[in-house]
mmCIF file of C-alpha atoms in Angstrom:
data_model
loop_
_atom_site.group_PDB
_atom_site.id
_atom_site.type_symbol
_atom_site.label_atom_id
_atom_site.label_comp_id
_atom_site.label_asym_id
_atom_site.label_seq_id
_atom_site.Cartn_x
_atom_site.Cartn_y
_atom_site.Cartn_z
ATOM 1 C CA MET A 1 18.519 -19.658 4.462
ATOM 2 C CA SER A 2 21.424 -17.715 3.057
ATOM 3 C CA ASP A 3 21.335 -15.278 0.171
ATOM 4 C CA HIS A 4 23.675 -17.574 -1.747
ATOM 5 C CA GLU A 5 21.047 -20.322 -1.919
ATOM 6 C CA TYR A 6 18.896 -18.079 -4.074
ATOM 7 C CA GLY A 7 21.609 -16.239 -5.960
ATOM 8 C CA GLY A 8 20.987 -13.405 -3.481
ATOM 9 C CA ASN A 9 21.551 -9.768 -4.149
ATOM 10 C CA ASP A 10 22.425 -7.299 -1.410
ATOM 11 C CA ASP A 11 20.534 -4.633 -3.376
ATOM 12 C CA LEU A 12 17.175 -6.307 -2.727
ATOM 13 C CA SER A 13 15.089 -4.274 -0.343
ATOM 14 C CA LEU A 14 11.718 -2.671 0.249
ATOM 15 C CA PRO A 15 11.065 1.070 0.376
ATOM 16 C CA LYS A 16 11.752 2.201 3.930
ATOM 17 C CA ALA A 17 9.059 4.885 3.805
ATOM 18 C CA THR A 18 6.428 2.351 2.726
ATOM 19 C CA VAL A 19 7.377 -0.082 5.483
ATOM 20 C CA GLN A 20 7.375 2.770 8.019
ATOM 21 C CA LYS A 21 3.892 3.805 6.850
ATOM 22 C CA ILE A 22 2.578 0.254 7.258
ATOM 23 C CA VAL A 23 4.109 -0.014 10.726
ATOM 24 C CA SER A 24 2.702 3.401 11.682
ATOM 25 C CA GLU A 25 -0.781 2.289 10.667
ATOM 26 C CA ILE A 26 -0.441 -0.789 12.866
ATOM 27 C CA LEU A 27 1.204 1.098 15.760
ATOM 28 C CA PRO A 28 -0.379 4.565 15.755
ATOM 29 C CA ALA A 29 1.410 7.311 17.671
ATOM 30 C CA SER A 30 -1.478 7.375 20.149
ATOM 31 C CA SER A 31 -0.523 3.856 21.293
ATOM 32 C CA GLY A 32 2.701 5.186 22.833
ATOM 33 C CA VAL A 33 4.732 2.436 21.152
ATOM 34 C CA SER A 34 7.564 3.478 18.878
ATOM 35 C CA PHE A 35 9.423 1.519 16.225
ATOM 36 C CA SER A 36 13.155 2.126 15.914
ATOM 37 C CA LYS A 37 14.946 2.505 12.589
ATOM 38 C CA GLU A 38 16.972 -0.598 13.412
ATOM 39 C CA ALA A 39 13.773 -2.578 13.993
ATOM 40 C CA ARG A 40 12.355 -1.278 10.699
ATOM 41 C CA ASP A 41 15.524 -2.293 8.838
ATOM 42 C CA LEU A 42 15.419 -5.757 10.427
ATOM 43 C CA LEU A 43 11.750 -6.100 9.466
ATOM 44 C CA ILE A 44 12.647 -5.195 5.882
ATOM 45 C CA GLU A 45 15.381 -7.852 5.823
ATOM 46 C CA CYS A 46 12.911 -10.433 7.161
ATOM 47 C CA CYS A 47 10.320 -9.470 4.534
ATOM 48 C CA VAL A 48 12.857 -9.761 1.724
ATOM 49 C CA GLU A 49 13.947 -13.164 3.028
ATOM 50 C CA PHE A 50 10.305 -14.320 3.239
ATOM 51 C CA ILE A 51 9.567 -13.123 -0.303
ATOM 52 C CA THR A 52 12.712 -14.849 -1.557
ATOM 53 C CA LEU A 53 11.785 -18.096 0.183
ATOM 54 C CA VAL A 54 8.196 -18.154 -1.081
ATOM 55 C CA SER A 55 9.091 -17.109 -4.637
ATOM 56 C CA SER A 56 11.854 -19.715 -4.813
ATOM 57 C CA GLU A 57 9.466 -22.450 -3.686
ATOM 58 C CA ALA A 58 6.772 -21.198 -6.097
ATOM 59 C CA ASN A 59 9.349 -21.253 -8.900
ATOM 60 C CA GLU A 60 10.194 -24.885 -8.133
ATOM 61 C CA ILE A 61 6.496 -25.776 -8.176
ATOM 62 C CA SER A 62 5.943 -24.006 -11.505
ATOM 63 C CA GLU A 63 8.990 -25.737 -13.009
ATOM 64 C CA LYS A 64 7.674 -29.147 -11.901
ATOM 65 C CA GLU A 65 4.446 -28.307 -13.738
ATOM 66 C CA ALA A 66 6.486 -27.233 -16.789
ATOM 67 C CA LYS A 67 5.149 -23.678 -16.503
ATOM 68 C CA LYS A 68 7.208 -20.639 -17.382
ATOM 69 C CA THR A 69 5.112 -18.201 -15.357
ATOM 70 C CA ILE A 70 4.545 -18.309 -11.619
ATOM 71 C CA ALA A 71 0.805 -18.082 -10.996
ATOM 72 C CA CYS A 72 -1.193 -17.319 -7.854
ATOM 73 C CA ASP A 73 -1.819 -21.051 -7.479
ATOM 74 C CA HIS A 74 1.943 -21.642 -7.301
ATOM 75 C CA ILE A 75 2.251 -19.048 -4.528
ATOM 76 C CA THR A 76 -0.519 -20.656 -2.477
ATOM 77 C CA LYS A 77 1.014 -24.118 -2.955
ATOM 78 C CA ALA A 78 4.393 -22.725 -1.894
ATOM 79 C CA LEU A 79 2.884 -21.187 1.236
ATOM 80 C CA GLU A 80 1.265 -24.514 2.081
ATOM 81 C CA THR A 81 4.474 -26.459 1.434
ATOM 82 C CA LEU A 82 6.471 -24.076 3.627
ATOM 83 C CA GLY A 83 3.975 -24.287 6.484
ATOM 84 C CA PHE A 84 2.357 -20.882 5.989
ATOM 85 C CA SER A 85 -1.174 -22.134 5.217
ATOM 86 C CA ASP A 86 -2.646 -19.495 7.527
ATOM 87 C CA TYR A 87 -1.624 -16.813 5.005
ATOM 88 C CA ILE A 88 -3.463 -18.379 2.064
ATOM 89 C CA PRO A 89 -6.889 -16.743 2.666
ATOM 90 C CA ALA A 90 -5.281 -13.282 2.889
ATOM 91 C CA VAL A 91 -3.259 -13.956 -0.281
ATOM 92 C CA LEU A 92 -6.363 -15.062 -2.167
ATOM 93 C CA GLU A 93 -8.257 -11.981 -0.964
ATOM 94 C CA ALA A 94 -5.406 -9.695 -2.062
ATOM 95 C CA ALA A 95 -5.298 -11.431 -5.452
ATOM 96 C CA ALA A 96 -9.049 -10.931 -5.900
ATOM 97 C CA GLN A 97 -8.757 -7.241 -4.963
ATOM 98 C CA HIS A 98 -5.895 -6.815 -7.436
ATOM 99 C CA LYS A 99 -7.953 -8.450 -10.171
ATOM 100 C CA GLU A 100 -10.838 -6.034 -9.498
ATOM 101 C CA THR A 101 -8.466 -3.052 -9.564
ATOM 102 C CA GLN A 102 -7.139 -4.194 -12.932
ATOM 103 C CA LYS A 103 -10.691 -4.443 -14.314
ATOM 104 C CA VAL A 104 -11.411 -0.852 -13.258
ATOM 105 C CA ARG A 105 -8.191 0.346 -14.892
ATOM 106 C CA GLU A 106 -9.068 -1.443 -18.131
ATOM 107 C CA LYS A 107 -12.569 0.098 -18.133
ATOM 108 C CA ARG A 108 -11.161 3.615 -17.836
ATOM 109 C CA GLY A 109 -9.929 3.263 -21.367
ATOM 110 C CA ASN A 110 -7.549 5.364 -23.353
ATOM 111 C CA LYS A 111 -7.631 9.126 -22.685
ATOM 112 C CA PHE A 112 -6.610 9.852 -26.269
ATOM 113 C CA GLU A 113 -9.500 7.854 -27.698
ATOM 114 C CA GLU A 114 -11.992 9.339 -25.236
ATOM 115 C CA SER A 115 -10.894 12.932 -25.895
ATOM 116 C CA GLY A 116 -12.589 13.044 -29.277
ATOM 117 C CA MET A 117 -9.708 15.148 -30.590
ATOM 118 C CA THR A 118 -7.275 14.409 -33.376
ATOM 119 C CA LEU A 119 -3.590 14.004 -32.628
ATOM 120 C CA GLU A 120 -2.938 17.370 -34.268
ATOM 121 C CA GLU A 121 -5.550 19.075 -32.074
ATOM 122 C CA LEU A 122 -4.052 17.526 -28.951
ATOM 123 C CA GLU A 123 -0.550 18.619 -29.980
ATOM 124 C CA GLU A 124 -1.769 22.188 -30.510
ATOM 125 C CA LEU A 125 -3.517 22.178 -27.123
ATOM 126 C CA GLN A 126 -0.333 20.923 -25.494
ATOM 127 C CA ARG A 127 1.720 23.640 -27.230
ATOM 128 C CA GLN A 128 -0.710 26.299 -25.993
ATOM 129 C CA GLN A 129 -0.587 24.978 -22.434
ATOM 130 C CA PHE A 130 3.227 24.916 -22.433
ATOM 131 C CA GLU A 131 3.271 28.497 -23.738
ATOM 132 C CA ALA A 132 0.838 29.608 -21.030
ATOM 133 C CA ALA A 133 2.979 27.910 -18.377
ATOM 134 C CA ARG A 134 6.128 29.642 -19.705
ATOM 135 C CA GLU A 135 4.397 33.023 -19.513
ATOM 136 C CA ARG A 136 3.229 32.393 -15.937
ATOM 137 C CA HIS A 137 6.711 31.435 -14.751
ATOM 138 C CA ALA A 138 8.702 34.009 -16.711
#
């Protein structure tokens, strides 16, 4: 699959440090196996290509269903269509974990509302803290 099939962009990539961290967790230093920068860069290119392939297929599926938003169901159908059915359980588990994380974030609420202070009181507190910081670093 070429980049041109998907309207590719050479700027598409993944953060090298994040990929390196993932690889390091899989291949700890104690294993004696190292991962070259060239191998990491190739892995990143493969990941971007995989994401492009799956998202393109999911987009086609969502368009056939006259949907304007790609949903998790479209991703799983795309994986199945492309022959990656083995990944579906992991994708569904990741989606469920993400949903739980979002619920926790929503429950945390708004710090402003929970502070019990008026906007004016918060602004004054902020002004005082900035002044104290200026004095410490002067």
